[in-house]
Short mmCIF file of C-alpha atoms in Angstrom, two decimals:
data_model
loop_
_atom_site.label_atom_id
_atom_site.label_comp_id
_atom_site.label_asym_id
_atom_site.label_seq_id
_atom_site.Cartn_x
_atom_site.Cartn_y
_atom_site.Cartn_z
CA ILE A 1 70.18 159.81 20.18
CA SER A 2 68.29 156.99 21.22
CA SER A 3 67.54 156.30 24.89
CA LEU A 4 70.31 154.72 27.41
CA SER A 5 68.09 151.92 28.45
CA SER A 6 64.78 150.52 27.73
CA SER A 7 64.07 149.86 31.35
CA HIS A 8 63.89 153.64 32.25
CA THR A 9 62.25 156.50 30.79
CA PRO A 10 64.03 159.19 29.24
CA PHE A 11 62.81 161.41 31.89
CA ASP A 12 64.09 159.51 34.75
CA LEU A 13 67.72 158.77 33.10
CA LEU A 14 67.24 162.94 32.58
CA ILE A 15 67.06 163.37 36.53
CA GLU A 16 69.19 160.59 37.19
CA THR A 17 72.26 161.05 34.80
CA ASN A 18 71.81 164.95 35.45
CA GLU A 19 71.94 164.65 39.71
CA ALA A 20 68.88 166.72 39.58
CA ASP A 21 67.12 166.75 42.89
CA LEU A 22 63.32 167.12 42.68
CA LYS A 23 62.33 168.24 46.10
CA SER A 24 58.90 168.92 45.79
CA CYS A 25 57.92 168.35 42.07
CA GLU A 26 57.93 165.93 39.26
CA ILE A 27 58.38 165.90 35.54
CA ALA A 28 54.52 165.34 34.33
CA ARG A 29 51.50 166.37 31.98
CA THR A 30 50.04 169.68 32.24
CA SER A 31 46.66 170.47 32.19
CA TRP A 32 46.74 172.14 28.67
CA GLY A 33 48.30 168.77 27.41
CA GLY A 34 51.96 169.46 27.43
CA ARG A 35 54.96 168.76 29.81
CA GLY A 36 56.19 170.73 32.64
CA LEU A 37 56.92 170.77 36.08
CA LEU A 38 54.05 169.90 38.89
CA ALA A 39 54.16 170.38 42.42
CA THR A 40 54.03 166.97 44.41
CA GLU A 41 53.25 168.54 47.55
CA HIS A 42 52.18 172.34 48.76
CA VAL A 43 54.85 174.80 48.64
CA GLY A 44 55.57 178.23 48.99
CA PHE A 45 52.90 179.02 51.75
CA GLY A 46 54.23 180.91 54.82
CA LYS A 47 57.49 179.80 56.37
CA ARG A 48 57.76 177.49 53.18
CA GLN A 49 58.04 180.59 50.72
CA ASN A 50 61.13 180.52 48.98
CA GLU A 51 62.21 177.22 49.65
CA THR A 52 64.26 175.35 47.05
CA VAL A 53 61.96 172.72 45.07
CA LEU A 54 64.21 171.80 42.39
CA ARG A 55 68.28 171.54 42.34
CA VAL A 56 70.76 170.93 39.75
CA PRO A 57 74.21 170.58 39.97
CA LEU A 58 75.70 173.74 37.87
CA ALA A 59 78.43 171.09 36.43
CA HIS A 60 75.84 169.88 34.41
CA ALA A 61 74.85 173.41 32.90
CA LEU A 62 75.58 174.66 29.59
CA PRO A 63 77.27 178.09 30.50
CA LEU A 64 78.15 181.29 28.30
CA ALA A 65 79.54 184.40 29.23
CA VAL A 66 77.03 187.04 28.10
CA SER A 67 79.65 189.91 29.26
CA ALA A 68 83.46 190.17 30.14
CA ASP A 69 82.02 190.15 34.21
CA ALA A 70 81.42 186.14 33.36
CA GLU A 71 84.15 184.93 31.02
CA GLU A 72 86.44 183.44 33.35
CA THR A 73 83.71 181.62 35.25
CA ALA A 74 82.50 180.54 31.90
CA ALA A 75 85.88 179.95 30.48
CA ASP A 76 86.54 177.59 33.44
CA LEU A 77 83.39 175.53 33.47
CA HIS A 78 84.16 174.90 29.81
CA GLU A 79 87.46 173.12 30.68
CA ALA A 80 85.74 171.00 33.16
CA MET A 81 83.12 170.05 30.67
CA GLY A 82 85.93 169.12 28.22
CA VAL A 83 85.00 171.85 25.44
CA PRO A 84 87.49 172.40 22.84
CA ASP A 85 89.55 175.31 23.15
CA LYS A 86 89.04 176.66 19.76
CA LEU A 87 85.27 176.46 20.47
CA THR A 88 85.73 178.12 23.93
CA GLN A 89 87.67 181.00 22.24
CA LEU A 90 84.79 181.65 19.85
CA LEU A 91 82.45 181.80 23.04
CA ARG A 92 84.44 184.40 24.60
CA PRO A 93 82.79 187.56 24.73
CA SER A 94 86.41 189.35 23.83
CA SER A 95 86.99 187.04 20.56
CA SER A 96 86.91 188.74 17.62
CA ASP A 97 85.03 186.67 15.79
CA ALA A 98 82.19 186.53 18.85
CA THR A 99 81.18 190.03 17.86
CA LYS A 100 79.60 188.64 14.69
CA LEU A 101 77.66 186.44 16.73
CA GLY A 102 74.83 186.75 18.97
CA ASP A 103 74.66 185.18 22.47
CA LEU A 104 72.11 182.76 21.50
CA GLU A 105 74.10 182.22 18.12
CA LYS A 106 77.04 181.19 20.56
CA MET A 107 74.57 179.14 22.76
CA ALA A 108 73.47 177.16 19.79
CA LEU A 109 76.99 176.24 19.04
CA LEU A 110 77.91 174.97 22.62
CA LEU A 111 74.50 172.68 22.40
CA HIS A 112 75.44 171.21 19.05
CA TRP A 113 79.06 170.13 20.66
CA VAL A 114 77.24 168.67 23.87
CA THR A 115 74.94 166.56 22.44
CA SER A 116 77.04 165.58 19.81
CA GLU A 117 78.89 162.01 19.49
CA ALA A 118 82.13 163.65 20.20
CA ALA A 119 81.05 164.87 23.73
CA SER A 120 78.70 161.99 24.43
CA THR A 121 78.32 161.05 28.24
CA PRO A 122 75.38 159.47 29.71
CA ALA A 123 74.02 162.79 31.05
CA ARG A 124 74.23 164.84 27.63
CA VAL A 125 72.60 161.69 25.94
CA ALA A 126 69.56 162.05 28.08
CA TYR A 127 69.39 165.92 28.02
CA ALA A 128 69.73 165.51 24.20
CA ASN A 129 66.61 163.33 24.35
CA SER A 130 64.77 165.51 26.78
CA LEU A 131 64.89 168.33 24.21
CA PRO A 132 61.77 169.28 21.91
CA THR A 133 62.03 168.45 18.34
CA ARG A 134 61.79 170.41 15.17
CA ASP A 135 58.04 169.61 15.12
CA GLU A 136 57.62 170.41 18.89
CA LEU A 137 59.08 173.93 18.08
CA ALA A 138 57.32 176.77 16.60
CA CYS A 139 59.72 180.04 17.07
CA GLY A 140 60.44 182.21 14.60
CA VAL A 141 63.37 181.04 13.14
CA LEU A 142 62.00 177.63 11.76
CA TRP A 143 59.27 179.39 9.86
CA THR A 144 59.64 179.19 6.29
CA ASP A 145 58.24 181.18 3.15
CA GLY A 146 55.42 179.11 2.31
CA GLU A 147 53.88 179.56 6.26
CA TYR A 148 54.38 183.40 7.15
CA PRO A 149 50.79 184.19 5.67
CA GLU A 150 49.57 181.84 8.59
CA LEU A 151 50.56 184.35 11.10
CA GLN A 152 48.27 187.17 9.31
CA ASP A 153 50.58 189.79 10.70
CA ASP A 154 53.10 191.09 7.79
CA ALA A 155 55.30 193.09 10.45
CA LEU A 156 55.80 189.75 12.36
CA ALA A 157 56.46 187.78 9.07
CA SER A 158 59.15 190.18 8.28
CA GLU A 159 60.63 189.99 12.04
CA PHE A 160 60.68 185.84 11.61
CA ARG A 161 62.32 186.41 7.75
CA ASP A 162 64.74 188.95 9.39
CA GLU A 163 65.68 186.57 12.36
CA ARG A 164 66.44 183.62 9.75
CA ARG A 165 68.43 185.57 7.67
CA ARG A 166 70.63 186.49 10.57
CA VAL A 167 70.77 182.99 11.90
CA HIS A 168 72.14 181.71 8.46
CA ASP A 169 74.63 184.49 8.47
CA ALA A 170 75.78 183.31 11.94
CA TYR A 171 75.85 179.66 10.87
CA GLN A 172 78.55 181.05 7.93
CA VAL A 173 80.32 182.89 10.40
CA ALA A 174 80.76 180.08 12.91
CA ARG A 175 81.54 177.71 10.03
CA ASP A 176 84.29 180.05 8.70
CA ALA A 177 85.73 180.58 12.51
CA LEU A 178 85.66 176.95 13.15
CA ASP A 179 87.07 175.56 9.85
CA ASP A 180 84.67 173.68 8.81
CA ASP A 181 84.70 171.16 12.20
CA PHE A 182 81.60 169.83 11.99
CA ALA A 183 82.15 168.19 15.72
CA LEU A 184 82.08 171.99 16.35
CA VAL A 185 79.60 173.23 13.92
CA PRO A 186 76.37 171.47 12.46
CA SER A 187 76.81 170.21 8.79
CA THR A 188 73.85 171.98 7.82
CA ALA A 189 72.02 175.28 8.17
CA GLU A 190 68.73 173.74 9.11
CA SER A 191 70.69 171.51 12.14
CA TYR A 192 71.85 175.06 13.05
CA GLU A 193 68.47 176.46 13.21
CA LEU A 194 67.09 173.69 15.11
CA ALA A 195 69.89 174.34 17.37
CA PHE A 196 69.23 178.17 17.73
CA ALA A 197 65.40 177.35 18.27
CA ARG A 198 66.22 175.00 20.95
CA ALA A 199 68.63 177.46 22.83
CA ILE A 200 66.34 180.68 22.66
CA SER A 201 63.53 178.37 24.34
CA ARG A 202 65.72 176.89 27.23
CA THR A 203 68.43 179.50 28.18
CA PHE A 204 67.99 181.42 31.60
CA GLY A 205 70.07 184.41 32.42
CA ALA A 206 72.11 184.34 35.14
CA LEU A 207 74.48 186.92 37.43
CA ASP A 208 72.19 189.85 36.43
CA GLY A 209 72.44 189.06 33.14
CA ALA A 210 76.41 188.19 32.59
CA LEU A 211 75.83 184.57 32.27
CA GLY A 212 73.53 182.52 29.88
CA LEU A 213 72.66 178.91 31.07
CA MET A 214 70.86 175.89 30.03
CA VAL A 215 69.93 173.68 32.83
CA PRO A 216 68.61 169.88 32.59
CA VAL A 217 65.30 169.32 33.91
CA VAL A 218 64.71 173.08 35.35
CA ASP A 219 64.32 174.11 31.92
CA MET A 220 61.24 172.02 31.39
CA ALA A 221 59.17 175.19 33.63
CA ASN A 222 56.66 176.17 31.42
CA HIS A 223 56.34 180.43 31.28
CA ALA A 224 53.29 182.65 33.13
CA PHE A 225 52.80 185.85 33.87
CA GLY A 226 52.61 185.82 38.02
CA PRO A 227 54.53 183.16 38.29
CA THR A 228 54.84 180.42 41.22
CA CYS A 229 58.55 180.03 41.19
CA ASN A 230 62.08 181.56 40.11
CA PHE A 231 65.25 180.97 39.72
CA ARG A 232 68.70 181.41 41.66
CA VAL A 233 72.52 180.41 41.19
CA SER A 234 74.15 179.18 43.99
CA GLU A 235 78.02 178.49 44.31
CA LYS A 236 77.72 174.76 42.64
CA SER A 237 74.16 174.68 41.99
CA PHE A 238 71.02 176.05 40.05
CA GLU A 239 67.88 176.30 41.94
CA LEU A 240 63.85 176.81 41.09
CA TYR A 241 62.31 178.45 43.95
CA ALA A 242 58.60 178.89 45.31
CA ARG A 243 57.95 182.77 45.25
CA ARG A 244 54.39 181.86 46.37
CA GLY A 245 51.89 179.45 47.32
CA ALA A 246 51.08 176.52 44.76
CA ARG A 247 49.29 173.49 46.06
CA GLU A 248 49.80 170.03 45.18
CA GLY A 249 49.12 169.07 41.48
CA ALA A 250 49.80 172.88 40.70
CA GLU A 251 52.11 173.58 37.74
CA LEU A 252 55.24 175.19 38.77
CA CYS A 253 56.13 177.95 36.43
CA ILE A 254 58.53 180.49 35.87
CA THR A 255 58.54 183.86 33.49
CA TYR A 256 60.18 183.91 30.38
CA GLY A 257 59.50 187.87 31.09
CA GLU A 258 56.88 190.02 32.74
CA ASP A 259 56.75 192.54 29.70
CA LEU A 260 56.39 190.33 26.64
CA THR A 261 53.98 191.01 24.01
CA ASN A 262 52.03 188.41 22.28
CA ALA A 263 54.49 189.10 19.24
CA LYS A 264 57.71 188.54 21.28
CA LEU A 265 56.15 185.28 22.82
CA MET A 266 55.70 184.14 19.27
CA ARG A 267 58.87 185.29 17.93
CA ALA A 268 61.28 183.78 20.51
CA TYR A 269 58.92 180.90 21.54
CA GLY A 270 56.34 180.08 19.27
CA PHE A 271 52.91 180.35 21.28
CA ALA A 272 50.62 183.40 22.08
CA MET A 273 48.66 183.81 25.43
CA SER A 274 45.03 184.86 25.27
CA CYS A 275 45.13 186.65 29.08
CA ASN A 276 48.61 188.47 28.03
CA PRO A 277 48.49 191.51 30.12
CA ASN A 278 50.55 193.16 27.68
CA GLU A 279 47.92 193.04 24.82
CA VAL A 280 46.54 196.67 24.81
CA VAL A 281 44.43 198.49 22.08
CA PRO A 282 44.78 202.10 21.62
CA VAL A 283 41.82 204.02 22.27
CA ASN A 284 41.79 207.62 20.65
CA VAL A 285 39.12 209.44 23.22
CA GLY A 286 38.39 212.60 21.07
CA GLU A 287 36.08 215.58 22.26
CA LYS A 288 32.31 215.05 21.55
#
């Protein structure tokens, strides 16, 4: 999907069309060369702890019910978005076909529809343009047989293979359930792999895990252990807030999981951290 206007950058369009309120941050290059959210002023100090630094209306989020507790909430949001009934039914936790699909496998289908020409709106076009390309992603499902030796870890390579196999099986389930309607399901397994990889790298868990959400702009936040920010859901918006102090120019990060080992980070997100506190080496201290 191409940019909407040559007079705007993709990020300008993303912010404008998704009505993102960047109160104290901006999308910018990080110190390590990637893109992320940087503070435009000191945030989170003293009385400013827990203040909102970024807000996006829920109307622009991609919602998925993970449990029955959020099923009707997600269905109402899908109706407001114009999601076709056939797809909405498949995404419901109570659907018989849904039991054959994992939550992220279903989110990949919703993402495919939202970024397709059939569902095109300025906000969705801008969001599609902001998502990472296949070359920018390195999560396990995108690795091929010839690349597994680079991991230098047979157990992790086996997990990558198993996940890729599960995603391909889910793709066939989705094609059967949706009658090969390629407005609702990708036309190739490779396209579905990419949608899945984007979903796994960009989905938030909300309402105590009952609701999954992909949220434009907020999903630019990168991972850190002991992060500066967290997120919350209000009645009409998804907010990023400062949980501790960060100075102007500092990167505003969230945590993808405080207990993630490097193997789990590699499988889901395609990176490892040199200072990961969850990496331990067992030492057997025997008697002398």
